[in-house]
Every structure is written in C-alpha cells, then in structure tokens.
PDB file of C-alpha atoms in Angstrom:
ATOM      1  CA  MET A   1      17.191   3.183  -1.352  1.00  0.00           C
ATOM      2  CA  ASN A   2      15.098   3.448  -4.500  1.00  0.00           C
ATOM      3  CA  ALA A   3      13.211   6.690  -3.779  1.00  0.00           C
ATOM      4  CA  LEU A   4      11.952   8.823  -6.587  1.00  0.00           C
ATOM      5  CA  VAL A   5      12.532  12.550  -6.512  1.00  0.00           C
ATOM      6  CA  GLN A   6       9.090  14.070  -6.051  1.00  0.00           C
ATOM      7  CA  PRO A   7       7.969  17.150  -7.972  1.00  0.00           C
ATOM      8  CA  PRO A   8       7.636  20.298  -5.821  1.00  0.00           C
ATOM      9  CA  ARG A   9       3.810  20.247  -6.058  1.00  0.00           C
ATOM     10  CA  ILE A  10       3.668  16.729  -4.592  1.00  0.00           C
ATOM     11  CA  GLN A  11       6.116  17.682  -1.851  1.00  0.00           C
ATOM     12  CA  ALA A  12       4.054  20.796  -1.041  1.00  0.00           C
ATOM     13  CA  VAL A  13       0.792  18.823  -0.737  1.00  0.00           C
ATOM     14  CA  TYR A  14       2.604  16.152   1.263  1.00  0.00           C
ATOM     15  CA  SER A  15       3.917  18.807   3.662  1.00  0.00           C
ATOM     16  CA  GLN A  16       0.405  20.175   4.130  1.00  0.00           C
ATOM     17  CA  TRP A  17      -0.951  16.722   5.002  1.00  0.00           C
ATOM     18  CA  VAL A  18       1.903  15.912   7.383  1.00  0.00           C
ATOM     19  CA  SER A  19       1.509  19.252   9.150  1.00  0.00           C
ATOM     20  CA  ARG A  20      -2.097  18.285   9.911  1.00  0.00           C
ATOM     21  CA  SER A  21      -1.198  14.877  11.311  1.00  0.00           C
ATOM     22  CA  LEU A  22      -0.380  13.791  14.829  1.00  0.00           C
ATOM     23  CA  GLY A  23       2.993  12.493  13.642  1.00  0.00           C
ATOM     24  CA  GLU A  24       2.111   8.807  13.552  1.00  0.00           C
ATOM     25  CA  LEU A  25       4.185   6.615  11.260  1.00  0.00           C
ATOM     26  CA  ASN A  26       1.247   5.605   9.059  1.00  0.00           C
ATOM     27  CA  ALA A  27       0.373   9.297   8.594  1.00  0.00           C
ATOM     28  CA  ILE A  28       3.669   9.895   6.776  1.00  0.00           C
ATOM     29  CA  TYR A  29       2.917   7.260   4.151  1.00  0.00           C
ATOM     30  CA  LEU A  30      -0.770   8.126   3.890  1.00  0.00           C
ATOM     31  CA  ALA A  31       0.243  11.770   3.317  1.00  0.00           C
ATOM     32  CA  ARG A  32       2.498  10.637   0.471  1.00  0.00           C
ATOM     33  CA  MET A  33      -0.371   8.646  -1.044  1.00  0.00           C
ATOM     34  CA  LEU A  34      -2.796  11.568  -0.726  1.00  0.00           C
ATOM     35  CA  ALA A  35      -0.305  13.979  -2.293  1.00  0.00           C
ATOM     36  CA  ALA A  36       0.450  11.622  -5.182  1.00  0.00           C
ATOM     37  CA  GLN A  37      -3.243  10.970  -5.762  1.00  0.00           C
ATOM     38  CA  ALA A  38      -4.013  14.702  -5.826  1.00  0.00           C
ATOM     39  CA  ALA A  39      -1.306  15.123  -8.489  1.00  0.00           C
ATOM     40  CA  GLY A  40      -2.594  12.202 -10.561  1.00  0.00           C
ATOM     41  CA  HIS A  41       0.372   9.949  -9.739  1.00  0.00           C
ATOM     42  CA  SER A  42      -1.567   7.051  -8.251  1.00  0.00           C
ATOM     43  CA  VAL A  43      -4.003   4.354  -9.329  1.00  0.00           C
ATOM     44  CA  LEU A  44      -6.060   5.048  -6.211  1.00  0.00           C
ATOM     45  CA  SER A  45      -9.265   7.036  -6.156  1.00  0.00           C
ATOM     46  CA  GLY A  46      -9.601  10.308  -4.271  1.00  0.00           C
ATOM     47  CA  ARG A  47     -10.493   8.236  -1.231  1.00  0.00           C
ATOM     48  CA  LEU A  48      -7.472   5.945  -1.659  1.00  0.00           C
ATOM     49  CA  GLY A  49      -9.732   3.080  -2.688  1.00  0.00           C
ATOM     50  CA  LEU A  50     -11.793   3.260   0.519  1.00  0.00           C
ATOM     51  CA  ASP A  51     -15.528   3.766   0.904  1.00  0.00           C
ATOM     52  CA  GLU A  52     -16.623   7.209   2.071  1.00  0.00           C
ATOM     53  CA  ILE A  53     -17.103   6.282   5.748  1.00  0.00           C
ATOM     54  CA  SER A  54     -13.760   4.463   6.033  1.00  0.00           C
ATOM     55  CA  PHE A  55     -11.977   7.332   4.312  1.00  0.00           C
ATOM     56  CA  GLN A  56     -13.540   9.901   6.622  1.00  0.00           C
ATOM     57  CA  ASN A  57     -12.557   7.767   9.629  1.00  0.00           C
ATOM     58  CA  LEU A  58      -9.000   7.538   8.306  1.00  0.00           C
ATOM     59  CA  LEU A  59      -8.831  11.324   7.913  1.00  0.00           C
ATOM     60  CA  ASN A  60     -10.252  11.903  11.390  1.00  0.00           C
ATOM     61  CA  HIS A  61      -7.768   9.455  12.895  1.00  0.00           C
ATOM     62  CA  TYR A  62      -4.563  10.520  11.130  1.00  0.00           C
ATOM     63  CA  PHE A  63      -5.277  14.094  10.037  1.00  0.00           C
ATOM     64  CA  PRO A  64      -7.740  15.480  12.581  1.00  0.00           C
ATOM     65  CA  THR A  65      -7.113  19.126  11.677  1.00  0.00           C
ATOM     66  CA  ALA A  66      -7.355  18.613   7.901  1.00  0.00           C
ATOM     67  CA  ARG A  67     -10.365  19.624   5.892  1.00  0.00           C
ATOM     68  CA  PHE A  68     -11.903  17.074   3.545  1.00  0.00           C
ATOM     69  CA  PRO A  69      -9.845  17.356   0.344  1.00  0.00           C
ATOM     70  CA  VAL A  70     -11.682  18.429  -2.817  1.00  0.00           C
ATOM     71  CA  SER A  71     -10.189  15.516  -4.770  1.00  0.00           C
ATOM     72  CA  ALA A  72     -11.655  13.045  -2.301  1.00  0.00           C
ATOM     73  CA  ALA A  73     -15.185  14.393  -2.570  1.00  0.00           C
ATOM     74  CA  ASP A  74     -15.585  13.050  -6.095  1.00  0.00           C
ATOM     75  CA  PRO A  75     -13.431   9.934  -6.329  1.00  0.00           C
ATOM     76  CA  ALA A  76     -11.983   8.857  -9.620  1.00  0.00           C
ATOM     77  CA  PRO A  77     -12.898   5.349 -10.668  1.00  0.00           C
ATOM     78  CA  VAL A  78     -10.384   2.748  -9.629  1.00  0.00           C
ATOM     79  CA  ALA A  79     -10.088  -0.647 -11.248  1.00  0.00           C
ATOM     80  CA  GLN A  80     -11.757  -3.250  -9.100  1.00  0.00           C
ATOM     81  CA  LEU A  81     -10.005  -6.579  -8.930  1.00  0.00           C
ATOM     82  CA  ASP A  82     -11.960  -9.779  -8.413  1.00  0.00           C
ATOM     83  CA  GLU A  83      -9.321 -10.742  -5.872  1.00  0.00           C
ATOM     84  CA  GLN A  84      -9.214  -7.374  -4.069  1.00  0.00           C
ATOM     85  CA  GLU A  85     -11.185  -8.637  -1.062  1.00  0.00           C
ATOM     86  CA  ALA A  86      -9.011 -11.747  -0.912  1.00  0.00           C
ATOM     87  CA  ILE A  87      -5.854  -9.619  -0.882  1.00  0.00           C
ATOM     88  CA  ALA A  88      -7.250  -7.462   1.932  1.00  0.00           C
ATOM     89  CA  ARG A  89      -8.202 -10.601   3.912  1.00  0.00           C
ATOM     90  CA  LEU A  90      -4.713 -12.021   3.367  1.00  0.00           C
ATOM     91  CA  LEU A  91      -3.113  -8.846   4.694  1.00  0.00           C
ATOM     92  CA  LEU A  92      -5.455  -8.752   7.673  1.00  0.00           C
ATOM     93  CA  SER A  93      -4.601 -12.329   8.573  1.00  0.00           C
ATOM     94  CA  TYR A  94      -1.111 -10.976   9.377  1.00  0.00           C
ATOM     95  CA  ARG A  95      -2.172  -7.720  11.035  1.00  0.00           C
ATOM     96  CA  ALA A  96      -0.397  -6.360  14.073  1.00  0.00           C
ATOM     97  CA  ALA A  97      -3.803  -6.025  15.783  1.00  0.00           C
ATOM     98  CA  LYS A  98      -2.805  -2.676  17.265  1.00  0.00           C
ATOM     99  CA  GLU A  99      -5.265  -0.360  15.531  1.00  0.00           C
ATOM    100  CA  GLU A 100      -8.447  -0.260  13.469  1.00  0.00           C
ATOM    101  CA  SER A 101      -6.417   1.550  10.814  1.00  0.00           C
ATOM    102  CA  GLU A 102      -4.848  -1.760   9.775  1.00  0.00           C
ATOM    103  CA  VAL A 103      -8.152  -2.531   8.051  1.00  0.00           C
ATOM    104  CA  TRP A 104      -7.969   0.732   6.094  1.00  0.00           C
ATOM    105  CA  ILE A 105      -4.328   0.124   5.155  1.00  0.00           C
ATOM    106  CA  ALA A 106      -5.134  -3.427   3.995  1.00  0.00           C
ATOM    107  CA  ASN A 107      -7.902  -2.143   1.745  1.00  0.00           C
ATOM    108  CA  ILE A 108      -5.713   0.635   0.359  1.00  0.00           C
ATOM    109  CA  ILE A 109      -2.916  -1.815  -0.478  1.00  0.00           C
ATOM    110  CA  ALA A 110      -5.421  -4.228  -2.046  1.00  0.00           C
ATOM    111  CA  ALA A 111      -6.802  -1.396  -4.212  1.00  0.00           C
ATOM    112  CA  GLY A 112      -3.260  -0.493  -5.239  1.00  0.00           C
ATOM    113  CA  CYS A 113      -2.757  -3.996  -6.608  1.00  0.00           C
ATOM    114  CA  ALA A 114      -5.016  -2.973  -9.539  1.00  0.00           C
ATOM    115  CA  GLY A 115      -2.179  -0.928 -11.000  1.00  0.00           C
ATOM    116  CA  ALA A 116       0.228  -2.150 -13.634  1.00  0.00           C
ATOM    117  CA  GLU A 117       3.416  -0.784 -12.055  1.00  0.00           C
ATOM    118  CA  HIS A 118       5.250  -1.737  -8.878  1.00  0.00           C
ATOM    119  CA  LEU A 119       2.876  -1.663  -5.917  1.00  0.00           C
ATOM    120  CA  TRP A 120       4.735   1.108  -4.088  1.00  0.00           C
ATOM    121  CA  TYR A 121       4.552   3.304  -7.185  1.00  0.00           C
ATOM    122  CA  ASP A 122       0.875   2.609  -7.863  1.00  0.00           C
ATOM    123  CA  LEU A 123       0.058   3.499  -4.256  1.00  0.00           C
ATOM    124  CA  GLY A 124       1.795   6.855  -4.664  1.00  0.00           C
ATOM    125  CA  LEU A 125       4.608   6.016  -2.270  1.00  0.00           C
ATOM    126  CA  TRP A 126       8.079   7.382  -2.892  1.00  0.00           C
ATOM    127  CA  SER A 127      10.037   4.136  -2.732  1.00  0.00           C
ATOM    128  CA  ARG A 128       9.841   0.413  -2.161  1.00  0.00           C
ATOM    129  CA  ASP A 129      11.256   1.132   1.290  1.00  0.00           C
ATOM    130  CA  ASP A 130       8.122   3.180   2.056  1.00  0.00           C
ATOM    131  CA  LEU A 131       5.951   0.169   1.298  1.00  0.00           C
ATOM    132  CA  GLN A 132       8.230  -2.084   3.339  1.00  0.00           C
ATOM    133  CA  VAL A 133       7.887   0.171   6.402  1.00  0.00           C
ATOM    134  CA  LEU A 134       4.117   0.493   5.954  1.00  0.00           C
ATOM    135  CA  ILE A 135       3.681  -3.273   5.759  1.00  0.00           C
ATOM    136  CA  ARG A 136       6.084  -3.878   8.667  1.00  0.00           C
ATOM    137  CA  GLN A 137       4.140  -1.404  10.813  1.00  0.00           C
ATOM    138  CA  ASN A 138       0.736  -2.908  10.063  1.00  0.00           C
ATOM    139  CA  PHE A 139       1.393  -6.535   9.050  1.00  0.00           C
ATOM    140  CA  PRO A 140       4.692  -7.541  10.701  1.00  0.00           C
ATOM    141  CA  GLU A 141       4.252 -11.297  10.347  1.00  0.00           C
ATOM    142  CA  LEU A 142       3.845 -10.886   6.604  1.00  0.00           C
ATOM    143  CA  VAL A 143       7.252  -9.191   6.432  1.00  0.00           C
ATOM    144  CA  ARG A 144       8.783 -12.136   8.270  1.00  0.00           C
ATOM    145  CA  LYS A 145       7.094 -14.504   5.843  1.00  0.00           C
ATOM    146  CA  ASN A 146       8.595 -12.576   2.912  1.00  0.00           C
ATOM    147  CA  HIS A 147      12.106 -13.243   4.225  1.00  0.00           C
ATOM    148  CA  LEU A 148      13.544 -13.496   0.694  1.00  0.00           C
ATOM    149  CA  ASP A 149      12.326  -9.934  -0.013  1.00  0.00           C
ATOM    150  CA  MET A 150      10.100 -10.804  -2.981  1.00  0.00           C
ATOM    151  CA  LYS A 151       8.438  -7.775  -4.579  1.00  0.00           C
ATOM    152  CA  TRP A 152       5.253  -7.162  -2.614  1.00  0.00           C
ATOM    153  CA  LYS A 153       2.602  -7.461  -5.321  1.00  0.00           C
ATOM    154  CA  LYS A 154       4.110 -10.701  -6.565  1.00  0.00           C
ATOM    155  CA  PHE A 155       4.430 -11.962  -2.996  1.00  0.00           C
ATOM    156  CA  LEU A 156       0.789 -11.196  -2.182  1.00  0.00           C
ATOM    157  CA  TYR A 157      -0.415 -12.987  -5.292  1.00  0.00           C
ATOM    158  CA  ARG A 158       1.881 -15.924  -4.600  1.00  0.00           C
ATOM    159  CA  GLN A 159       0.417 -16.180  -1.085  1.00  0.00           C
ATOM    160  CA  LEU A 160      -3.101 -16.146  -2.539  1.00  0.00           C
ATOM    161  CA  CYS A 161      -2.112 -18.934  -4.889  1.00  0.00           C
ATOM    162  CA  LEU A 162      -0.672 -20.976  -2.040  1.00  0.00           C
ATOM    163  CA  GLU A 163      -3.822 -20.473   0.047  1.00  0.00           C
ATOM    164  CA  THR A 164      -6.177 -21.491  -2.749  1.00  0.00           C
ATOM    165  CA  GLY A 165      -4.038 -24.283  -4.169  1.00  0.00           C
ATOM    166  CA  VAL A 166      -3.966 -22.584  -7.567  1.00  0.00           C
ATOM    167  CA  THR A 167      -0.426 -22.241  -8.840  1.00  0.00           C
ATOM    168  CA  LEU A 168       0.572 -19.819 -11.555  1.00  0.00           C
ATOM    169  CA  CYS A 169       4.294 -20.262 -11.087  1.00  0.00           C
ATOM    170  CA  ARG A 170       6.247 -22.410 -13.497  1.00  0.00           C
ATOM    171  CA  SER A 171       8.600 -23.725 -10.871  1.00  0.00           C
ATOM    172  CA  PRO A 172       8.033 -25.527  -7.562  1.00  0.00           C
ATOM    173  CA  SER A 173      10.350 -23.089  -5.774  1.00  0.00           C
ATOM    174  CA  CYS A 174      11.366 -19.498  -6.373  1.00  0.00           C
ATOM    175  CA  GLU A 175      15.065 -20.306  -6.346  1.00  0.00           C
ATOM    176  CA  ALA A 176      14.653 -22.676  -9.320  1.00  0.00           C
ATOM    177  CA  CYS A 177      12.400 -20.334 -11.316  1.00  0.00           C
ATOM    178  CA  SER A 178      13.531 -18.773 -14.593  1.00  0.00           C
ATOM    179  CA  ASP A 179      11.659 -15.571 -13.604  1.00  0.00           C
ATOM    180  CA  TYR A 180      13.575 -15.157 -10.345  1.00  0.00           C
ATOM    181  CA  GLU A 181      15.009 -11.737 -11.269  1.00  0.00           C
ATOM    182  CA  GLU A 182      11.543 -10.425 -12.163  1.00  0.00           C
ATOM    183  CA  CYS A 183      10.251 -11.245  -8.675  1.00  0.00           C
ATOM    184  CA  PHE A 184      13.334 -10.475  -6.586  1.00  0.00           C
ATOM    185  CA  GLY A 185      15.450  -8.131  -8.683  1.00  0.00           C
ATOM    186  CA  PRO A 186      15.812  -4.405  -8.113  1.00  0.00           C
ATOM    187  CA  GLU A 187      12.853  -2.116  -8.816  1.00  0.00           C
TER     188      GLU A 187
END
C-alpha cells in the first residue's frame, strides 16, 4: 500500500465529513478529497471540479447532514483541460450504471487530470489504492481493461488516444516501450 500519512488537520476534517455520511463507499473517498481540498492539498476547486448544482446534489446524496462548506462557496479556479469532457465521457462509457453519482465521480476524476502529480494525489486521495477502489466501484469495466495496472492518468490518456486514433506513444505496445517503468512502476 502506498498511503501517505495525513496531517492531523486533514484527518480531523475527514472525520467530520465521514461522520455526516451514510457510510457509503464513495463517501469515504469523497470525504478524503474534501478534507484535502480544504487544506490546500488538491488541484480541485472547493466544489471538487463540479458545477454548483452537481456539487450540492453530491453533498445531499453522500453527506445529507453536512452544512455547505465555506471553502466550497467560493471555489478556487481549477485548470480546465481541453480533453476534460472527453475523459469524463470515457469514464462514463465504463460506468457501473448503479447510481447518478457515477457522473459526479467521472467529472471529479476528469478535473483531477489537470494536476501535474499522480492522479490519486491531485484528487486529494491518500493512496493509489484509494483511486483503484473508487474506479472499481464506479467504473468496474475500466478496471478490467487496465489489467496490467497502468497508472490511471496515463491509462485514461492512452484510452483517449486509442479512441481517437491519435498516438502519442513511441512504441506499438506497452511491453516494448522504453517508458514502461514510468507508466507501470511504483508511485
């Protein structure tokens, strides 16, 4: 497991969010993202990259007893990627189709791709395992497709390239690529 030790202030905010949830699996990871964002340890805006209505719906669904957080009322700017909508559509094409929240999660993950670090870190998650569980819960077929366990941001962009026919990779297969360790190595 590659979890980071979280500062006490992030753990305290996380505990507050979790205590206001209904205990759903997604709520655990959303609480981590909200706590990290509040502490400035995330590339996401105060609304986790969502528009105001979607964010309010997410809060009502996962944290029905929580009050609207001050940090979310005035969202910080988040880098907007030209491909952000395409990434969200890609994720949604593999959705579990269990809940509306899969749309929110797809948009949050797509917004997190604007960061320069590992996707799990930029989202404010505590480990790559957190991201793996979140994606497995909401986009299970995508996890099966990533059977070689490529790092998620690289995998999402590779899938976009394959869908559009644009290739950025230097090699016809990952196994023959000189950058293999960068895509599949430890984080």
